[in-house]
mmCIF file of C-alpha atoms in Angstrom:
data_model
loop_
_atom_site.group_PDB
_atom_site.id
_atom_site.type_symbol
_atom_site.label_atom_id
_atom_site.label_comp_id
_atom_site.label_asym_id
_atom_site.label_seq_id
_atom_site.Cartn_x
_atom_site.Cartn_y
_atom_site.Cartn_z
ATOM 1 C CA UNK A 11 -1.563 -5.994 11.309
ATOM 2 C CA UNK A 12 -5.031 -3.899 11.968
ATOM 3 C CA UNK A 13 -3.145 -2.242 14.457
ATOM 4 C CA UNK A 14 -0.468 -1.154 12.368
ATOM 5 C CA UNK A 15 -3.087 -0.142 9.787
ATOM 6 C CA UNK A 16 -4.941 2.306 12.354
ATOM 7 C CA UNK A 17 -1.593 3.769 13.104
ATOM 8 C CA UNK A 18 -0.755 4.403 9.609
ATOM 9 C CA UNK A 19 -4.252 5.904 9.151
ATOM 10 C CA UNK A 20 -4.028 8.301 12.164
ATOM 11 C CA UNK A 21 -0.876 9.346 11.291
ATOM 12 C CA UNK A 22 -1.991 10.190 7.797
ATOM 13 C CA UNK A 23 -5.506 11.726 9.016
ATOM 14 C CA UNK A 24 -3.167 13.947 11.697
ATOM 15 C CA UNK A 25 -0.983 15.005 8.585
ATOM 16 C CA UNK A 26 -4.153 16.322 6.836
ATOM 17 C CA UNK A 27 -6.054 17.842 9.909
ATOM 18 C CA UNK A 28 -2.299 20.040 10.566
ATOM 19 C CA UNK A 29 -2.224 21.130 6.777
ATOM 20 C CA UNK A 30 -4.189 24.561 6.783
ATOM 21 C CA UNK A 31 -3.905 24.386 1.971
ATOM 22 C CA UNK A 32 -5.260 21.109 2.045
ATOM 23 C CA UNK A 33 -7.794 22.002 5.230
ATOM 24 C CA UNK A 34 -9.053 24.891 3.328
ATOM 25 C CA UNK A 35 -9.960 23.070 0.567
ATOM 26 C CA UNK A 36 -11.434 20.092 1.952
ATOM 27 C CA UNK A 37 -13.153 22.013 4.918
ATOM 28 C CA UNK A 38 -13.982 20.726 8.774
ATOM 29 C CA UNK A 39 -14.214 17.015 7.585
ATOM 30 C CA UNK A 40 -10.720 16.498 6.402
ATOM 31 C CA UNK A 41 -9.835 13.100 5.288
ATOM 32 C CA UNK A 42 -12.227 10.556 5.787
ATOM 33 C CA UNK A 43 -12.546 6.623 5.533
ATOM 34 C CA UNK A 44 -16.405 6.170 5.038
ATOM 35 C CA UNK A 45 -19.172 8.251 2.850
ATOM 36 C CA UNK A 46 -21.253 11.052 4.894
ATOM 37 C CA UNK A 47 -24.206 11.293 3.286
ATOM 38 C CA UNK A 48 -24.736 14.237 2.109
ATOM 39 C CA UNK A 49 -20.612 14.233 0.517
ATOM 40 C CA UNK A 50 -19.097 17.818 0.823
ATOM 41 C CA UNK A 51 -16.996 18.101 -2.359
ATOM 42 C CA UNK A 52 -14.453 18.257 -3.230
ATOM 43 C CA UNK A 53 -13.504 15.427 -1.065
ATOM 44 C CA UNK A 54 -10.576 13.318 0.166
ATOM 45 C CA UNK A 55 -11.653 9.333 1.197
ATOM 46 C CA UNK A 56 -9.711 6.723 2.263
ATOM 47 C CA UNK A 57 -10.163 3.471 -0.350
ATOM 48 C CA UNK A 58 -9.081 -0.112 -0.320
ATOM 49 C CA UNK A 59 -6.397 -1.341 2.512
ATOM 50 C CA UNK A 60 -4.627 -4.278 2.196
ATOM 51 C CA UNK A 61 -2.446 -5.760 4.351
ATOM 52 C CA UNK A 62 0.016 -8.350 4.226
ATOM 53 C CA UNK A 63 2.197 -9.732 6.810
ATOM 54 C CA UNK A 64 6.024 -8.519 6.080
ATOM 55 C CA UNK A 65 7.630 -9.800 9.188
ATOM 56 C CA UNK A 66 11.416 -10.571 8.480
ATOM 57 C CA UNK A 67 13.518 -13.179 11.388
ATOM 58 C CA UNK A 68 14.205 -9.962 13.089
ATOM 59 C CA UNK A 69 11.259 -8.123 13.697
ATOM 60 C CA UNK A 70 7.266 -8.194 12.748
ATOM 61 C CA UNK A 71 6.309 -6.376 10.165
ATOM 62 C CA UNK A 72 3.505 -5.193 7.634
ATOM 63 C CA UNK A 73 3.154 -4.138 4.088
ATOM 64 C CA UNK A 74 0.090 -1.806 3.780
ATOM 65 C CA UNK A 75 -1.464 -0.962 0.189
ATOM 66 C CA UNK A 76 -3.389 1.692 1.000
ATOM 67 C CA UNK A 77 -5.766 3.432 -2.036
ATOM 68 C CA UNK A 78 -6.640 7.530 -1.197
ATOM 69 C CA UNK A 79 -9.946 9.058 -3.912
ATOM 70 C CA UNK A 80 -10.046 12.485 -4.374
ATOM 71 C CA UNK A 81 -13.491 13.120 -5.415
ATOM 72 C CA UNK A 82 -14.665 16.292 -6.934
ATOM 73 C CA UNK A 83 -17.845 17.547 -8.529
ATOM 74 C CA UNK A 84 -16.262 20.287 -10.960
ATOM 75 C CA UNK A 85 -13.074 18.701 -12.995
ATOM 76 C CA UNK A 86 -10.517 15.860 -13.236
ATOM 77 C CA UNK A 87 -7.998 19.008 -12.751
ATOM 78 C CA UNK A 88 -9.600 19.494 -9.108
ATOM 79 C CA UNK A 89 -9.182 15.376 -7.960
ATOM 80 C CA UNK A 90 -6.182 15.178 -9.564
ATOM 81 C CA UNK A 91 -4.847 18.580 -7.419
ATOM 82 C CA UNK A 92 -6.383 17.565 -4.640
ATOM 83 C CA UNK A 93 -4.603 14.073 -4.326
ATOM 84 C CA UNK A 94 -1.307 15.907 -5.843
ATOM 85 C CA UNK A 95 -1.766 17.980 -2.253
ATOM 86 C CA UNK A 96 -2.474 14.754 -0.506
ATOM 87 C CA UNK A 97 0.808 13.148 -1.898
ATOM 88 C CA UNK A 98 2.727 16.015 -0.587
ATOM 89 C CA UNK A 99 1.520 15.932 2.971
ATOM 90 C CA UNK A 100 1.487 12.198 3.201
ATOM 91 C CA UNK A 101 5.526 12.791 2.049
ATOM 92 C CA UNK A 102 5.695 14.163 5.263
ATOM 93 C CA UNK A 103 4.646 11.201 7.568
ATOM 94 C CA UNK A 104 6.164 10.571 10.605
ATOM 95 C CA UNK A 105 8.734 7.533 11.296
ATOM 96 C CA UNK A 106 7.353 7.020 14.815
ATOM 97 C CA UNK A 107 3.387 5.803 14.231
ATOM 98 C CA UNK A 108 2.243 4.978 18.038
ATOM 99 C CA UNK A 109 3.842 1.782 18.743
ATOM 100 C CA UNK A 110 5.133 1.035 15.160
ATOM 101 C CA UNK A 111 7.864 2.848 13.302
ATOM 102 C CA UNK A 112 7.134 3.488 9.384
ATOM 103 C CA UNK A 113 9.808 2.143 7.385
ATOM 104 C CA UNK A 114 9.055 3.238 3.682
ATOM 105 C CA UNK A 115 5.889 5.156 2.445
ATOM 106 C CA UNK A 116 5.751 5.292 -1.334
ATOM 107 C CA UNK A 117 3.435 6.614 -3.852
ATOM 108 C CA UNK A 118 2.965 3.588 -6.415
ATOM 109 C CA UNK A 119 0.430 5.801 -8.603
ATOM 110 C CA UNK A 120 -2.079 7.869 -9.902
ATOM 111 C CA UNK A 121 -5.489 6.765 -11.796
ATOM 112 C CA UNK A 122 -8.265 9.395 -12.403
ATOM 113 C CA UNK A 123 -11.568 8.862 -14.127
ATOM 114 C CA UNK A 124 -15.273 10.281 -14.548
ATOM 115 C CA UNK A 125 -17.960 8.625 -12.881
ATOM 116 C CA UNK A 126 -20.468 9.298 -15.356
ATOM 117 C CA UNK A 127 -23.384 7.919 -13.365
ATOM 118 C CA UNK A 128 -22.698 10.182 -10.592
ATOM 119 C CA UNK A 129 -21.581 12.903 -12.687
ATOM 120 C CA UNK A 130 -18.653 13.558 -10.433
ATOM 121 C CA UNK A 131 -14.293 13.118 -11.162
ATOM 122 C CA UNK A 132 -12.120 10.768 -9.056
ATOM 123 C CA UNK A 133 -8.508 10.469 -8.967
ATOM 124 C CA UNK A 134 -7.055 7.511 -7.060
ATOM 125 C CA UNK A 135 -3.359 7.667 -5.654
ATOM 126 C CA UNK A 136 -1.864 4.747 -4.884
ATOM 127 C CA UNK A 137 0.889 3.818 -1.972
ATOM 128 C CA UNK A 138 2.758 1.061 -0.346
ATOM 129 C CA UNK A 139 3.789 1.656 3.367
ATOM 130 C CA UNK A 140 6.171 -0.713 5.121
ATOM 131 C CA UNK A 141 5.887 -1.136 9.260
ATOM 132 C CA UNK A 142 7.412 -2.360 11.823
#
């Protein structure tokens, strides 16, 4: 299932690196699944992944919950656009993910917040991605 996950995460960090909107706004570092000290904001992270095996008699499978943040130092309006824009370009996923074919990527939903203690606004989208 790793495997699948990595393929899944390329796939979406390819998506965001071939988006010049979202590029523009997030700058050289794109999409990223671990803090760089110092954070460029606003900024789009990868969160929690879970995955659970989904295999049917047929074929091996995987359902992947996968958490993006869209952190921003200004305004809940900025994370919240920011992870609308993500939404949109992860719509556009491929089928074929290098050795796995995605079945069904779906936004579940949207949280946002303020992080008082950092001062900064998050907005975490939610989806559910089924491989093969």
């Amino acid at each position: 299932m790793t495997n699948a996950v990595n393929a899944l995460l390329a796939a979406l960090q390819q998506a965001v690196k071939t988006d010049a909107a979202l590029m523009a706004v997030l700058g050289p570092q794109g999409i990223s699944d671990r803090t760089v000290r110092p954070q460029r904001l606003p900024a789009l992270v990868v969160g929690t992944v879970e995955a659970r095996d989904y295999s049917t008699g047929e074929a091996e499978g995987a359902e992947i919950l996968l958490t993006l943040e869209a952190w921003s130092a200004v305004s809940r309006l900025e994370a919240e656009g920011l992870v609308a824009e993500a939404r949109r370009v992860a719509g556009g996923l491929p089928e074929g993910l290098d050795g796995f074919w995605l079945v069904n990527f779906r936004h579940r939903r949207t949280v946002s917040r303020r992080e008082v203690k950092a001062g900064l606004f998050v907005a975490e989208a939610s989806f559910r991605a089924v491989v093969e």
